[in-house]
mmCIF file of C-alpha atoms and ligand atoms in Angstrom:
data_model
loop_
_atom_site.group_PDB
_atom_site.id
_atom_site.type_symbol
_atom_site.label_atom_id
_atom_site.label_comp_id
_atom_site.label_asym_id
_atom_site.label_seq_id
_atom_site.Cartn_x
_atom_site.Cartn_y
_atom_site.Cartn_z
ATOM 1 C CA MET A 18 172.586 61.255 36.689
ATOM 2 C CA SER A 19 170.420 61.625 40.145
ATOM 3 C CA LEU A 20 172.408 60.956 42.869
ATOM 4 C CA GLY A 21 171.262 57.550 43.168
ATOM 5 C CA LYS A 22 172.217 56.636 40.459
ATOM 6 C CA ILE A 23 175.225 57.522 40.749
ATOM 7 C CA ILE A 24 175.377 55.592 43.462
ATOM 8 C CA ASP A 25 173.883 52.418 41.564
ATOM 9 C CA LYS A 26 176.512 52.911 38.269
ATOM 10 C CA LYS A 27 179.549 52.884 41.578
ATOM 11 C CA ASN A 28 178.766 49.845 42.867
ATOM 12 C CA ASN A 29 177.688 48.430 40.162
ATOM 13 C CA ASN A 30 181.783 49.075 38.814
ATOM 14 C CA LEU A 31 183.019 47.963 42.061
ATOM 15 C CA SER A 32 181.590 44.609 42.397
ATOM 16 C CA MET A 33 182.022 43.182 38.864
ATOM 17 C CA ARG A 34 185.682 43.561 40.061
ATOM 18 C CA LEU A 35 184.541 40.860 42.694
ATOM 19 C CA ASP A 36 184.662 37.312 42.353
ATOM 20 C CA ARG A 37 181.388 36.159 42.793
ATOM 21 C CA GLN A 38 182.664 32.604 44.340
ATOM 22 C CA LYS A 39 185.523 34.319 47.457
ATOM 23 C CA VAL A 40 182.614 35.631 49.353
ATOM 24 C CA PRO A 41 182.967 35.326 53.300
ATOM 25 C CA GLU A 42 180.666 33.038 54.422
ATOM 26 C CA HIS A 43 180.599 34.950 57.679
ATOM 27 C CA ILE A 44 181.588 37.817 58.351
ATOM 28 C CA ALA A 45 182.042 39.918 61.913
ATOM 29 C CA ILE A 46 181.726 43.692 62.182
ATOM 30 C CA ILE A 47 183.038 45.614 64.582
ATOM 31 C CA MET A 48 179.788 48.880 64.502
ATOM 32 C CA ASP A 49 182.233 51.001 65.538
ATOM 33 C CA GLY A 50 181.991 55.248 65.400
ATOM 34 C CA ASN A 51 178.394 55.623 65.824
ATOM 35 C CA GLY A 52 179.334 58.460 68.559
ATOM 36 C CA ARG A 53 182.357 60.679 67.368
ATOM 37 C CA TRP A 54 180.110 60.447 63.753
ATOM 38 C CA ALA A 55 177.024 62.154 65.367
ATOM 39 C CA THR A 56 179.178 64.584 67.791
ATOM 40 C CA LYS A 57 180.802 65.674 64.153
ATOM 41 C CA LYS A 58 178.324 67.018 63.044
ATOM 42 C CA GLY A 59 176.737 69.050 66.807
ATOM 43 C CA LEU A 60 174.235 66.037 67.211
ATOM 44 C CA PRO A 61 173.880 64.077 70.770
ATOM 45 C CA ARG A 62 175.186 60.420 70.469
ATOM 46 C CA THR A 63 172.000 58.577 70.119
ATOM 47 C CA TYR A 64 171.931 60.149 67.145
ATOM 48 C CA GLY A 65 174.896 57.570 65.045
ATOM 49 C CA HIS A 66 173.189 54.628 67.414
ATOM 50 C CA LYS A 67 170.574 55.382 64.667
ATOM 51 C CA ARG A 68 171.742 55.712 62.194
ATOM 52 C CA GLY A 69 174.049 53.128 62.749
ATOM 53 C CA VAL A 70 170.564 51.367 62.424
ATOM 54 C CA SER A 71 169.687 51.884 59.165
ATOM 55 C CA VAL A 72 172.671 51.298 58.394
ATOM 56 C CA LEU A 73 173.124 47.717 59.316
ATOM 57 C CA LYS A 74 169.890 46.711 57.160
ATOM 58 C CA GLU A 75 172.112 47.854 54.616
ATOM 59 C CA ILE A 76 174.545 46.478 55.453
ATOM 60 C CA LEU A 77 172.756 43.165 55.336
ATOM 61 C CA LYS A 78 170.404 43.043 52.374
ATOM 62 C CA VAL A 79 173.756 43.626 50.643
ATOM 63 C CA SER A 80 175.461 40.297 52.202
ATOM 64 C CA LYS A 81 172.386 38.313 51.448
ATOM 65 C CA LYS A 82 172.991 39.683 47.935
ATOM 66 C CA LEU A 83 176.404 38.701 47.785
ATOM 67 C CA GLY A 84 175.378 35.197 49.557
ATOM 68 C CA CYS A 85 176.766 35.887 52.827
ATOM 69 C CA LYS A 86 175.632 33.266 54.846
ATOM 70 C CA VAL A 87 176.138 34.673 58.554
ATOM 71 C CA LEU A 88 176.323 37.998 59.877
ATOM 72 C CA THR A 89 177.609 38.224 63.229
ATOM 73 C CA VAL A 90 177.903 42.096 64.671
ATOM 74 C CA TYR A 91 179.151 43.747 67.653
ATOM 75 C CA ALA A 92 176.497 46.069 68.707
ATOM 76 C CA PHE A 93 176.766 45.930 72.984
ATOM 77 C CA SER A 94 180.426 44.799 74.582
ATOM 78 C CA THR A 95 180.839 44.082 78.593
ATOM 79 C CA GLU A 96 182.721 47.958 78.901
ATOM 80 C CA ASN A 97 180.196 49.438 77.122
ATOM 81 C CA TRP A 98 178.197 49.921 80.798
ATOM 82 C CA THR A 99 180.816 52.060 81.868
ATOM 83 C CA ARG A 100 178.770 54.920 79.413
ATOM 84 C CA PRO A 101 176.735 57.494 81.304
ATOM 85 C CA ARG A 102 173.715 55.334 82.092
ATOM 86 C CA LYS A 103 171.276 57.937 79.809
ATOM 87 C CA GLU A 104 173.159 55.562 76.363
ATOM 88 C CA VAL A 105 173.095 52.561 77.087
ATOM 89 C CA ASP A 106 169.411 52.889 78.287
ATOM 90 C CA PHE A 107 169.152 54.258 74.006
ATOM 91 C CA LEU A 108 170.950 51.368 73.583
ATOM 92 C CA ILE A 109 169.239 49.103 75.838
ATOM 93 C CA ASN A 110 165.936 50.562 74.156
ATOM 94 C CA LEU A 111 166.497 51.454 70.314
ATOM 95 C CA PHE A 112 167.655 47.345 70.680
ATOM 96 C CA SER A 113 163.836 46.693 71.867
ATOM 97 C CA GLU A 114 162.734 48.877 69.457
ATOM 98 C CA VAL A 115 164.119 48.319 66.063
ATOM 99 C CA LEU A 116 164.012 44.111 66.499
ATOM 100 C CA SER A 117 160.093 44.248 67.851
ATOM 101 C CA ASP A 118 159.465 47.073 63.848
ATOM 102 C CA GLU A 119 162.232 44.522 61.994
ATOM 103 C CA ILE A 120 161.160 40.664 62.978
ATOM 104 C CA LYS A 121 158.262 39.960 60.911
ATOM 105 C CA GLU A 122 160.091 40.697 57.790
ATOM 106 C CA LEU A 123 163.534 39.060 59.331
ATOM 107 C CA HIS A 124 161.251 36.062 59.391
ATOM 108 C CA GLU A 125 159.367 36.485 55.580
ATOM 109 C CA GLU A 126 163.369 36.681 54.461
ATOM 110 C CA SER A 127 163.552 33.314 55.902
ATOM 111 C CA THR A 128 166.535 35.423 58.721
ATOM 112 C CA LYS A 129 168.105 33.193 61.366
ATOM 113 C CA ILE A 130 168.032 35.641 64.776
ATOM 114 C CA LYS A 131 170.204 34.932 67.327
ATOM 115 C CA PHE A 132 171.962 37.202 70.278
ATOM 116 C CA ILE A 133 175.109 36.323 71.813
ATOM 117 C CA GLY A 134 176.373 37.653 75.231
ATOM 118 C CA ASP A 135 174.937 37.287 78.750
ATOM 119 C CA LEU A 136 171.367 38.702 78.812
ATOM 120 C CA THR A 137 170.893 38.670 82.334
ATOM 121 C CA PRO A 138 170.788 42.254 82.876
ATOM 122 C CA PHE A 139 169.009 43.527 80.845
ATOM 123 C CA PRO A 140 164.919 44.483 81.692
ATOM 124 C CA LYS A 141 162.315 41.515 81.438
ATOM 125 C CA THR A 142 160.368 43.213 78.163
ATOM 126 C CA LEU A 143 163.723 43.364 76.205
ATOM 127 C CA LYS A 144 164.264 40.333 76.792
ATOM 128 C CA LYS A 145 161.306 38.665 76.453
ATOM 129 C CA ILE A 146 161.297 40.426 72.751
ATOM 130 C CA ILE A 147 164.276 38.608 72.006
ATOM 131 C CA SER A 148 163.496 35.447 73.029
ATOM 132 C CA SER A 149 160.718 35.703 71.010
ATOM 133 C CA SER A 150 162.488 36.504 68.200
ATOM 134 C CA GLU A 151 164.987 33.590 68.566
ATOM 135 C CA SER A 152 161.732 31.305 68.798
ATOM 136 C CA LEU A 153 160.442 33.018 66.214
ATOM 137 C CA THR A 154 163.525 32.088 63.056
ATOM 138 C CA LYS A 155 164.573 29.534 64.809
ATOM 139 C CA ASN A 156 164.703 26.931 62.404
ATOM 140 C CA ASN A 157 165.137 29.682 59.296
ATOM 141 C CA LYS A 158 167.476 28.686 56.327
ATOM 142 C CA LYS A 159 168.577 31.285 54.463
ATOM 143 C CA PHE A 160 170.182 33.412 56.848
ATOM 144 C CA LEU A 161 171.653 33.821 60.038
ATOM 145 C CA LEU A 162 172.157 37.823 62.348
ATOM 146 C CA ASN A 163 174.394 37.099 64.823
ATOM 147 C CA VAL A 164 173.977 39.956 67.785
ATOM 148 C CA CYS A 165 176.276 40.215 70.511
ATOM 149 C CA VAL A 166 174.682 41.937 72.605
ATOM 150 C CA ASN A 167 176.277 42.286 76.583
ATOM 151 C CA TYR A 168 179.221 40.381 75.064
ATOM 152 C CA GLY A 169 183.052 39.635 75.838
ATOM 153 C CA GLY A 170 185.565 37.464 74.099
ATOM 154 C CA ARG A 171 187.268 36.631 77.684
ATOM 155 C CA GLN A 172 183.551 36.920 79.549
ATOM 156 C CA GLU A 173 183.381 33.614 77.506
ATOM 157 C CA ILE A 174 186.506 32.333 77.504
ATOM 158 C CA VAL A 175 186.625 32.349 81.171
ATOM 159 C CA LYS A 176 182.883 30.728 81.476
ATOM 160 C CA VAL A 177 183.636 27.937 78.948
ATOM 161 C CA ALA A 178 187.266 27.103 81.140
ATOM 162 C CA LYS A 179 184.594 26.491 83.835
ATOM 163 C CA LYS A 180 182.784 24.717 82.192
ATOM 164 C CA ILE A 181 184.816 21.900 81.371
ATOM 165 C CA ALA A 182 186.873 22.261 84.760
ATOM 166 C CA LEU A 183 183.518 21.123 86.256
ATOM 167 C CA LYS A 184 183.230 18.703 83.907
ATOM 168 C CA THR A 185 186.891 17.177 84.429
ATOM 169 C CA SER A 186 186.546 17.218 88.131
ATOM 170 C CA SER A 187 183.258 15.249 88.455
ATOM 171 C CA GLY A 188 184.313 12.934 86.487
ATOM 172 C CA GLU A 189 182.491 13.619 83.141
ATOM 173 C CA ILE A 190 185.003 13.859 80.790
ATOM 174 C CA LYS A 191 189.055 12.881 81.400
ATOM 175 C CA LEU A 192 191.122 15.924 81.338
ATOM 176 C CA SER A 193 193.286 13.800 77.944
ATOM 177 C CA GLU A 194 189.824 14.695 76.561
ATOM 178 C CA VAL A 195 189.632 18.755 76.425
ATOM 179 C CA ASN A 196 190.773 19.960 73.510
ATOM 180 C CA GLU A 197 190.079 22.603 70.716
ATOM 181 C CA LYS A 198 187.278 20.886 69.284
ATOM 182 C CA LEU A 199 185.664 20.233 72.290
ATOM 183 C CA PHE A 200 186.590 23.851 73.748
ATOM 184 C CA ASN A 201 184.521 24.834 70.657
ATOM 185 C CA SER A 202 181.317 23.684 71.173
ATOM 186 C CA GLU A 203 181.093 25.395 74.236
ATOM 187 C CA LEU A 204 181.172 28.534 72.811
ATOM 188 C CA LEU A 205 178.345 30.725 72.846
ATOM 189 C CA THR A 206 178.789 30.786 68.456
ATOM 190 C CA ARG A 207 178.938 26.529 68.787
ATOM 191 C CA GLY A 208 178.424 24.770 65.564
ATOM 192 C CA ILE A 209 178.377 28.790 63.773
ATOM 193 C CA LYS A 210 181.444 28.535 60.836
ATOM 194 C CA ASP A 211 184.594 31.204 62.683
ATOM 195 C CA PRO A 212 184.760 34.938 60.353
ATOM 196 C CA GLU A 213 186.501 34.522 57.311
ATOM 197 C CA LEU A 214 186.583 38.344 57.713
ATOM 198 C CA LEU A 215 186.680 40.866 60.391
ATOM 199 C CA ILE A 216 185.444 44.525 59.445
ATOM 200 C CA ARG A 217 185.907 47.300 62.348
ATOM 201 C CA THR A 218 184.737 50.704 61.016
ATOM 202 C CA SER A 219 186.174 54.216 62.463
ATOM 203 C CA GLY A 220 190.136 53.610 61.638
ATOM 204 C CA GLU A 221 190.585 52.013 65.264
ATOM 205 C CA LYS A 222 193.378 49.138 64.705
ATOM 206 C CA ARG A 223 191.887 47.137 68.753
ATOM 207 C CA ILE A 224 189.717 44.298 68.466
ATOM 208 C CA SER A 225 188.078 45.590 71.512
ATOM 209 C CA ASN A 226 187.022 41.965 73.259
ATOM 210 C CA PHE A 227 185.509 41.157 70.039
ATOM 211 C CA LEU A 228 185.144 37.122 69.703
ATOM 212 C CA LEU A 229 188.643 36.329 70.758
ATOM 213 C CA TRP A 230 189.348 32.639 70.173
ATOM 214 C CA GLN A 231 186.919 32.883 67.014
ATOM 215 C CA LEU A 232 188.966 35.492 65.244
ATOM 216 C CA ALA A 233 192.207 33.737 65.382
ATOM 217 C CA TYR A 234 192.587 33.459 61.869
ATOM 218 C CA SER A 235 189.774 36.133 59.964
ATOM 219 C CA GLU A 236 191.272 38.423 58.042
ATOM 220 C CA ILE A 237 190.885 42.072 58.891
ATOM 221 C CA TYR A 238 189.720 45.388 57.397
ATOM 222 C CA ILE A 239 189.680 48.008 58.633
ATOM 223 C CA SER A 240 187.919 51.785 56.803
ATOM 224 C CA ASN A 241 188.273 54.442 58.353
ATOM 225 C CA VAL A 242 184.474 55.286 57.994
ATOM 226 C CA MET A 243 182.212 55.304 60.976
ATOM 227 C CA TRP A 244 179.464 53.503 61.044
ATOM 228 C CA PRO A 245 177.099 55.010 60.095
ATOM 229 C CA ASP A 246 178.573 56.786 56.852
ATOM 230 C CA PHE A 247 179.637 52.996 55.691
ATOM 231 C CA ASN A 248 177.846 52.017 53.225
ATOM 232 C CA GLU A 249 177.302 48.469 50.265
ATOM 233 C CA PHE A 250 180.811 50.325 48.313
ATOM 234 C CA GLU A 251 182.401 50.477 51.763
ATOM 235 C CA PHE A 252 181.262 47.002 52.118
ATOM 236 C CA LEU A 253 182.049 45.997 48.117
ATOM 237 C CA LYS A 254 185.226 47.381 48.612
ATOM 238 C CA ALA A 255 186.373 45.406 52.186
ATOM 239 C CA ILE A 256 185.072 42.148 50.036
ATOM 240 C CA ILE A 257 187.496 43.250 47.592
ATOM 241 C CA ASP A 258 190.153 43.279 49.818
ATOM 242 C CA TYR A 259 189.854 40.469 50.929
ATOM 243 C CA GLN A 260 189.461 38.379 47.973
ATOM 244 C CA SER A 261 193.482 39.530 47.323
ATOM 245 C CA ARG A 262 194.584 38.518 50.927
ATOM 246 C CA ASN A 263 197.140 34.803 50.910
ATOM 247 C CA ARG A 264 195.593 32.891 54.037
ATOM 248 C CA ARG A 265 198.496 30.778 54.443
ATOM 249 C CA PHE A 266 196.733 28.977 58.342
ATOM 250 C CA GLY A 267 200.786 29.618 59.371
ATOM 251 C CA GLY A 268 202.318 27.283 55.911
ATOM 252 C CA ILE A 269 203.224 29.140 53.224
ATOM 253 C CA GLU A 270 201.848 29.212 49.332
ATOM 254 C CA SER A 271 202.702 26.129 47.404
ATOM 255 C CA LEU A 272 205.726 27.862 45.248
ATOM 256 C CA PRO A 273 205.110 25.883 41.479
ATOM 257 C CA ASN A 274 208.180 24.649 40.785
ATOM 258 C CA GLU A 275 209.964 23.660 44.822
ATOM 259 C CA SER A 276 208.045 20.290 46.504
ATOM 260 C CA PHE A 277 209.970 19.793 50.220
ATOM 261 C CA GLU A 278 212.231 16.675 48.301
ATOM 262 C CA ASP A 279 214.046 18.987 46.256
ATOM 263 C CA SER A 280 215.103 21.970 49.109
ATOM 264 C CA GLN A 281 218.134 21.830 50.474
ATOM 265 C CA TYR A 282 217.110 20.386 54.128
ATOM 266 C CA SER A 283 216.215 17.334 52.812
ATOM 267 C CA SER A 284 219.277 15.450 51.998
HETATM 268 C C1 IPE B 14 180.130 52.281 68.390
HETATM 269 O O1 IPE B 14 179.709 53.526 68.213
HETATM 270 C C2 IPE B 14 178.519 50.852 69.031
HETATM 271 C C3 IPE B 14 178.558 51.296 70.680
HETATM 272 C C4 IPE B 14 179.782 50.747 70.912
HETATM 273 C C5 IPE B 14 177.229 50.587 71.214
HETATM 274 P P1 IPE B 14 180.350 54.032 69.839
HETATM 275 O O2 IPE B 14 179.660 53.987 70.016
HETATM 276 O O3 IPE B 14 181.669 52.995 70.388
HETATM 277 O O4 IPE B 14 181.069 55.497 68.828
HETATM 278 P P2 IPE B 14 182.069 56.057 69.119
HETATM 279 O O5 IPE B 14 183.130 54.961 68.849
HETATM 280 O O6 IPE B 14 182.026 56.609 70.120
HETATM 281 O O7 IPE B 14 182.094 57.569 68.321
HETATM 282 C C1 IPE B 15 183.602 47.842 70.578
HETATM 283 O O1 IPE B 15 183.286 49.210 70.460
HETATM 284 C C2 IPE B 15 182.247 47.605 71.105
HETATM 285 C C3 IPE B 15 180.912 47.788 70.718
HETATM 286 C C4 IPE B 15 180.677 48.803 68.493
HETATM 287 C C5 IPE B 15 179.356 47.484 70.475
HETATM 288 P P1 IPE B 15 184.005 50.368 71.141
HETATM 289 O O2 IPE B 15 184.214 51.551 71.210
HETATM 290 O O3 IPE B 15 183.232 50.251 72.980
HETATM 291 O O4 IPE B 15 185.726 50.283 71.513
HETATM 292 P P2 IPE B 15 186.982 50.961 72.107
HETATM 293 O O5 IPE B 15 186.099 50.930 73.730
HETATM 294 O O6 IPE B 15 187.018 51.852 71.090
HETATM 295 O O7 IPE B 15 187.869 50.124 72.538
HETATM 296 MG MG1 MG B 16 183.610 53.662 69.680
#
């Protein structure tokens, strides 16, 4: 049997365990480990970033196949500017290149692409490609791909706080009107439901300033696989694991034979 066939069989076996009715609608991913993956192979870190793009394409394809509706990926954080200039420049060029190469197909598949983050420091060329890609795909309905670039969760929250402070001080809104719903409506992710599942690759157990507000009740799955080695099989594993979780949102599991009235504290 060819390697491709063996992989297909492995994926098929796993996808049979997947509950199609319980696939998360929105999955967020911290695509981590590109640099370490390349370094371990004796290659420059940039090879890892290049390979990471192919993995994203594969995961996007699988997400659509499974019926997931939104993917939000962390591509460049507000803290990633502290990396060597050469790596930062490489990443910026890669974003432009990949976007120019892929936009046609994304559009044909009715995928809407949205960039989340402060785009101001990026070069004009990248900003132009981003804005034309966003406007080309803005009415697409099948799938939403959010790419977080120069994104930081704390910065996003501070921005919203400032905006609301300004509105209250000018009298546009009352202090009593400030609530979670209003806050939500000012976020960069406004209108998009919170991710049910966050996947981080490379084994790191932190969220590194990603979607601090939005991840409040997301299920977290840490994969030890480096992003360039992540694939359909690992992605299915993450979703199956998610499906076994008991999401309580601060409540309790409903117990079959006991109601609150029956309990010893009710009398
Ligand atoms: C994630 O991989 C991609 C970006 C942050 C742009 P890294 O570049 O962080 O790779 P590691 O974590 O150093 O291996
Ligand atoms: C998070 O990864 C950012 C992206 C994947 C774009 P980092 O590699 O920057 O995070 P830390 O430094 O391990 O926390
Ligand atoms: Mg990293």
